[in-house]
Each structure stands twice: as C-alpha cells, then as structure tokens.
Amino acid sequence: MTDFKKLFLFLIVYFVITMAWAYPWHMVFFHDLYVQWGAFQRAEPIMQLGVVAILVQGIVIGYLYSKHDIERRKTVMDGVKFTLIIGLMTYTAMGFATAAKFKIEPVADFLIYHTAFQAVQFILTGLALGLIYRHQD
C-alpha cells in the first residue's frame, strides 16, 4: 500500500475511532459532569470545529509516523507508543491549558476524566496506526 493510501486510511480510521469514543464520552456518559465542572460553556458545541480538529490531528499523526524511523520495521506496538507520545502534546493543550484558561472546578476531577479519555483514545488510534503501518513481509 502506498504512503498516501496508508495516510488516507489512517485518517478515516482515526476520525471514526475518535468520534465513536469522544461523542458518547463527552455528550452522553459524562456530559453533566463536564457542564458542572465548567468545561462546557456552550449549550450546543460547534461540531464543525471538532471535526476539523480531529482531521488535522489524524493527518499530522499519520504523516509524522510515516516519516518516523523509516528504516526500521514497524510493529503494532510502535504505533501505540507513537500516538501516546503525540497524545501527550494534545493532552497538555486539551487538559492542562483548558483547566488553566477556564474556571473548571474541581480541576483534579476534570484532569482524571480527561486523562482516562485521552489514554483510551490514543491507545485505540495507536493500535490502528500500528496495524496500518506495520511491516509486512
């Protein structure tokens, strides 16, 4: 499979996994907690901005991974490790920076839930990344 096809496939899979995980987490299971903490300040989220953010993340992660350590044979676990490292950058912007900019109380509860959410998100998307880019003989 060409690099472009792998990137496009990862982008689709990243989008599907992220939406399938993020929407129920934030809008169904824990919506009331996020509102109570002050993390949600809009009655209706602007979904288009969320979609754009997910697409940009998927393109960047897939592109960087395709250029990372290109001489080495990649495994599924390499994809998980990579997304967890990249996920730390997303985590700091969506977790710590959000809590710093908005009146979110209690911050510790918000960060615990946010950590769990992002850990699962990046493990799942990392498995997909690793499967798509794994070395095949």
XYZ file of N, CA and C in Angstrom:
411
model
N 0.854 -1.176 0.000
C 0.000 0.000 0.000
C 0.901 1.240 0.000
N 0.558 2.230 -0.789
C 1.362 3.446 -0.867
C 1.220 4.264 0.414
N 2.182 5.160 0.617
C 2.129 6.022 1.802
C 0.867 6.869 1.823
N 0.444 7.370 0.648
C -0.767 8.181 0.610
C -1.987 7.365 1.001
N -2.074 6.136 0.508
C -3.216 5.282 0.852
C -3.222 4.959 2.343
N -2.046 4.716 2.902
C -1.958 4.444 4.344
C -2.388 5.670 5.137
N -1.917 6.830 4.723
C -2.289 8.073 5.418
C -3.794 8.303 5.325
N -4.358 8.119 4.145
C -5.795 8.325 3.964
C -6.591 7.317 4.793
N -6.165 6.055 4.783
C -6.835 5.030 5.579
C -6.747 5.372 7.061
N -5.552 5.780 7.520
C -5.415 6.143 8.936
C -6.311 7.330 9.274
N -6.375 8.309 8.394
C -7.220 9.476 8.646
C -8.677 9.057 8.847
N -9.170 8.191 8.004
C -10.550 7.717 8.138
C -10.727 6.951 9.446
N -9.816 6.037 9.732
C -9.920 5.223 10.946
C -9.773 6.095 12.196
N -8.838 7.046 12.165
C -8.651 7.963 13.298
C -9.939 8.750 13.563
N -10.551 9.241 12.497
C -11.788 10.000 12.635
C -12.901 9.136 13.233
N -13.067 7.949 12.695
C -14.141 7.060 13.166
C -13.924 6.674 14.627
N -12.714 6.252 14.966
C -12.431 5.858 16.356
C -12.634 7.035 17.301
N -12.090 8.183 16.925
C -12.172 9.351 17.806
C -13.614 9.795 18.002
N -14.389 9.866 16.929
C -15.798 10.269 17.068
C -16.601 9.220 17.835
N -16.340 7.958 17.560
C -17.071 6.882 18.249
C -16.755 6.864 19.737
N -15.596 7.325 20.118
C -15.200 7.375 21.521
C -15.557 8.721 22.150
N -15.266 9.815 21.455
C -15.420 11.152 22.041
C -16.877 11.568 22.212
N -17.691 11.303 21.206
C -19.072 11.772 21.304
C -19.811 11.156 22.498
N -19.837 9.829 22.639
C -20.555 9.282 23.802
C -19.904 9.674 25.130
N -18.573 9.742 25.170
C -17.890 10.114 26.410
C -18.323 11.501 26.868
N -18.213 12.471 25.956
C -18.460 13.868 26.326
C -19.932 14.273 26.297
N -20.699 13.696 25.396
C -22.062 14.171 25.196
C -23.130 13.272 25.817
N -22.758 12.056 26.202
C -23.744 11.133 26.763
C -23.348 10.729 28.187
N -22.241 10.011 28.303
C -21.867 9.432 29.602
C -21.523 10.477 30.663
N -20.715 11.486 30.305
C -20.208 12.429 31.309
C -20.555 13.891 31.011
N -21.534 14.096 30.147
C -21.905 15.455 29.765
C -22.221 16.329 30.978
N -23.053 15.817 31.882
C -23.459 16.616 33.037
C -22.284 16.973 33.938
N -21.315 16.063 34.071
C -20.114 16.368 34.866
C -19.303 17.487 34.218
N -19.117 17.406 32.899
C -18.358 18.443 32.207
C -19.049 19.806 32.342
N -20.351 19.832 32.272
C -21.102 21.084 32.458
C -20.917 21.572 33.891
N -21.070 20.676 34.848
C -20.927 21.024 36.265
C -19.531 21.579 36.563
N -18.507 20.988 35.971
C -17.132 21.450 36.200
C -16.845 22.793 35.533
N -17.647 23.168 34.533
C -17.388 24.397 33.787
C -16.566 24.166 32.534
N -16.355 22.916 32.171
C -15.558 22.609 30.981
C -16.360 22.827 29.700
N -17.693 22.723 29.790
C -18.570 23.017 28.655
C -19.269 24.324 28.957
N -19.079 25.294 28.078
C -19.693 26.583 28.308
C -20.692 26.965 27.230
N -20.839 26.135 26.228
C -21.822 26.364 25.159
C -22.987 25.401 25.342
N -24.180 25.868 25.073
C -25.337 24.972 25.123
C -25.213 23.904 24.048
N -24.731 24.280 22.879
C -24.506 23.357 21.769
C -23.065 23.541 21.290
N -22.288 22.469 21.247
C -20.919 22.614 20.744
C -20.913 22.895 19.243
N -19.862 23.518 18.776
C -19.693 23.753 17.342
C -18.989 22.518 16.783
N -19.784 21.566 16.339
C -19.264 20.262 15.912
C -18.279 20.379 14.751
N -18.479 21.350 13.867
C -17.597 21.505 12.715
C -16.156 21.765 13.155
N -15.994 22.534 14.210
C -14.637 22.799 14.707
C -14.012 21.534 15.282
N -14.819 20.729 15.955
C -14.322 19.449 16.459
C -13.916 18.516 15.333
N -14.710 18.489 14.271
C -14.393 17.648 13.111
C -13.074 18.097 12.480
N -12.911 19.402 12.292
C -11.662 19.921 11.719
C -10.477 19.556 12.615
N -10.631 19.698 13.920
C -9.538 19.357 14.841
C -9.148 17.886 14.707
N -10.128 17.008 14.641
C -9.860 15.569 14.508
C -9.162 15.274 13.187
N -9.615 15.888 12.101
C -8.990 15.659 10.800
C -7.542 16.140 10.776
N -7.291 17.316 11.328
C -5.916 17.830 11.378
C -5.042 16.906 12.227
N -5.543 16.482 13.378
C -4.775 15.557 14.219
C -4.447 14.277 13.453
N -5.425 13.707 12.777
C -5.203 12.466 12.040
C -4.165 12.618 10.947
N -4.233 13.720 10.194
C -3.253 13.964 9.137
C -1.853 14.125 9.720
N -1.731 14.920 10.767
C -0.417 15.164 11.365
C 0.164 13.880 11.953
N -0.624 13.137 12.701
C -0.127 11.896 13.317
C 0.281 10.896 12.232
N -0.582 10.689 11.243
C -0.262 9.744 10.174
C 0.962 10.155 9.377
N 1.065 11.443 9.049
C 2.214 11.932 8.279
C 3.506 11.783 9.082
N 3.505 12.254 10.326
C 4.722 12.167 11.132
C 5.146 10.720 11.353
N 4.182 9.840 11.570
C 4.533 8.439 11.792
C 5.144 7.820 10.537
N 4.648 8.204 9.378
C 5.200 7.653 8.138
C 6.643 8.101 7.916
N 7.040 9.210 8.507
C 8.410 9.738 8.362
C 9.310 9.344 9.536
N 8.728 8.763 10.565
C 9.448 8.406 11.788
C 10.150 7.062 11.624
N 11.458 7.049 11.837
C 12.228 5.802 11.891
C 11.923 4.909 10.689
N 12.070 5.486 9.477
C 11.607 4.795 8.275
C 12.432 3.560 7.911
N 13.630 3.442 8.427
C 14.467 2.289 8.093
C 14.114 1.055 8.922
N 13.438 1.253 10.017
C 13.137 0.155 10.942
C 11.798 -0.486 10.598
N 11.700 -1.761 10.862
C 10.432 -2.472 10.675
C 9.488 -2.077 11.805
N 8.338 -1.583 11.455
C 7.399 -1.094 12.467
C 6.439 -2.198 12.894
N 6.107 -2.170 14.192
C 5.165 -3.127 14.758
C 3.906 -2.386 15.197
N 2.908 -3.131 15.579
C 1.674 -2.530 16.076
C 1.971 -1.716 17.339
N 2.805 -2.237 18.211
C 3.126 -1.517 19.454
C 3.879 -0.219 19.180
N 4.632 -0.155 18.093
C 5.293 1.101 17.729
C 4.243 2.184 17.472
N 3.132 1.812 16.852
C 2.057 2.772 16.613
C 1.444 3.271 17.908
N 1.251 2.358 18.863
C 0.693 2.755 20.160
C 1.655 3.688 20.889
N 2.920 3.335 20.929
C 3.908 4.194 21.600
C 3.938 5.582 20.968
N 3.910 5.628 19.636
C 3.957 6.905 18.930
C 2.747 7.774 19.265
N 1.559 7.192 19.209
C 0.366 8.005 19.494
C 0.306 8.430 20.953
N 0.825 7.616 21.856
C 0.854 8.036 23.264
C 1.793 9.223 23.460
N 2.912 9.220 22.744
C 3.842 10.357 22.839
C 3.210 11.601 22.216
N 2.673 11.465 21.007
C 2.000 12.601 20.356
C 0.777 13.022 21.175
N 0.094 12.039 21.742
C -1.082 12.322 22.556
C -0.766 13.183 23.771
N 0.454 13.093 24.282
C 0.837 13.953 25.407
C 0.752 15.428 25.023
N 1.105 15.732 23.781
C 1.006 17.126 23.336
C -0.454 17.562 23.284
N -1.301 16.714 22.732
C -2.729 17.023 22.684
C -3.291 17.130 24.098
N -2.871 16.206 24.952
C -3.339 16.183 26.338
C -3.028 17.498 27.055
N -1.814 18.008 26.880
C -1.463 19.240 27.588
C -2.319 20.410 27.117
N -2.607 20.462 25.817
C -3.427 21.561 25.296
C -4.887 21.408 25.705
N -5.387 20.187 25.669
C -6.808 19.971 25.965
C -7.073 19.775 27.452
N -6.072 19.401 28.196
C -6.247 19.170 29.631
C -5.759 20.345 30.459
N -4.454 20.444 30.580
C -3.867 21.475 31.439
C -4.222 22.887 30.974
N -4.079 23.148 29.666
C -4.344 24.506 29.186
C -5.820 24.876 29.322
N -6.710 23.909 29.080
C -8.137 24.181 29.249
C -8.447 24.510 30.701
N -7.904 23.711 31.604
C -8.133 23.961 33.033
C -7.519 25.288 33.470
N -6.433 25.691 32.825
C -5.791 26.960 33.175
C -6.586 28.164 32.664
N -7.261 28.008 31.516
C -7.954 29.142 30.892
C -9.387 29.321 31.359
N -10.032 28.246 31.766
C -11.439 28.314 32.136
C -11.616 27.987 33.609
N -12.678 28.479 34.174
C -12.962 28.206 35.579
C -13.560 26.805 35.696
N -12.680 25.825 35.778
C -13.073 24.426 35.894
C -12.797 23.995 37.327
N -13.831 23.560 38.003
C -13.713 23.137 39.405
C -14.496 21.864 39.633
N -13.959 20.895 40.273
C -12.571 20.783 40.707
C -11.666 20.345 39.552
N -10.517 20.982 39.455
C -9.562 20.714 38.380
C -9.114 19.257 38.405
N -8.850 18.714 39.571
C -8.354 17.334 39.672
C -9.343 16.344 39.062
N -10.626 16.503 39.332
C -11.629 15.590 38.756
C -11.646 15.691 37.235
N -11.624 16.926 36.730
C -11.592 17.135 35.287
C -10.382 16.446 34.679
N -9.210 16.608 35.280
C -7.992 16.018 34.721
C -7.992 14.490 34.810
N -8.586 13.933 35.830
C -8.677 12.468 35.934
C -9.523 11.917 34.783
N -10.680 12.490 34.563
C -11.539 12.036 33.471
C -10.886 12.284 32.115
N -10.264 13.440 31.994
C -9.611 13.787 30.736
C -8.443 12.838 30.447
N -7.698 12.488 31.478
C -6.584 11.551 31.312
C -7.096 10.192 30.850
N -8.141 9.704 31.467
C -8.714 8.410 31.072
C -9.213 8.466 29.627
N -9.916 9.538 29.284
C -10.432 9.675 27.923
C -9.310 9.639 26.905
N -8.303 10.478 27.110
C -7.241 10.582 26.112
C -6.368 9.336 26.075
N -6.151 8.683 27.199
C -5.366 7.445 27.195
C -6.041 6.395 26.313
N -7.338 6.211 26.496
C -8.062 5.235 25.672
C -8.055 5.671 24.209
N -8.296 6.950 23.951
C -8.305 7.442 22.572
C -6.989 7.132 21.868
N -5.868 7.431 22.520
C -4.586 7.260 21.842
C -4.101 5.811 21.839
N -4.565 4.997 22.742
C -4.257 3.558 22.646
C -5.030 2.962 21.461
N -6.309 3.270 21.348
C -7.111 2.742 20.235
C -6.593 3.225 18.882
N -6.345 4.524 18.772
C -5.863 5.037 17.488
C -4.439 4.575 17.213
N -3.660 4.338 18.263
C -2.312 3.808 18.085
C -2.322 2.382 17.570
N -3.258 1.589 18.051
C -3.405 0.227 17.518
C -3.728 0.280 16.025
N -4.621 1.178 15.650
C -4.962 1.326 14.231
C -3.753 1.791 13.428
N -3.039 2.772 13.936
C -1.839 3.280 13.263
C -0.826 2.159 13.075
N -0.586 1.406 14.139
C 0.372 0.313 14.066
C -0.049 -0.772 13.087
N -1.329 -1.080 13.052
C -1.814 -2.100 12.115
C -1.675 -1.641 10.668
N -1.974 -0.382 10.427
C -1.910 0.149 9.053
C -0.460 0.255 8.569
N 0.450 0.672 9.427
C 1.830 0.903 9.027
C 2.803 -0.230 9.393
N 2.300 -1.304 9.952
C 3.203 -2.384 10.371
C 3.914 -2.971 9.157
N 5.096 -3.472 9.433
C 5.878 -4.092 8.367
C 5.267 -5.428 8.002
N 5.091 -5.640 6.734
C 4.567 -6.923 6.263
C 5.568 -7.517 5.276
N 5.917 -8.774 5.516
C 6.859 -9.443 4.594
C 6.157 -9.887 3.340
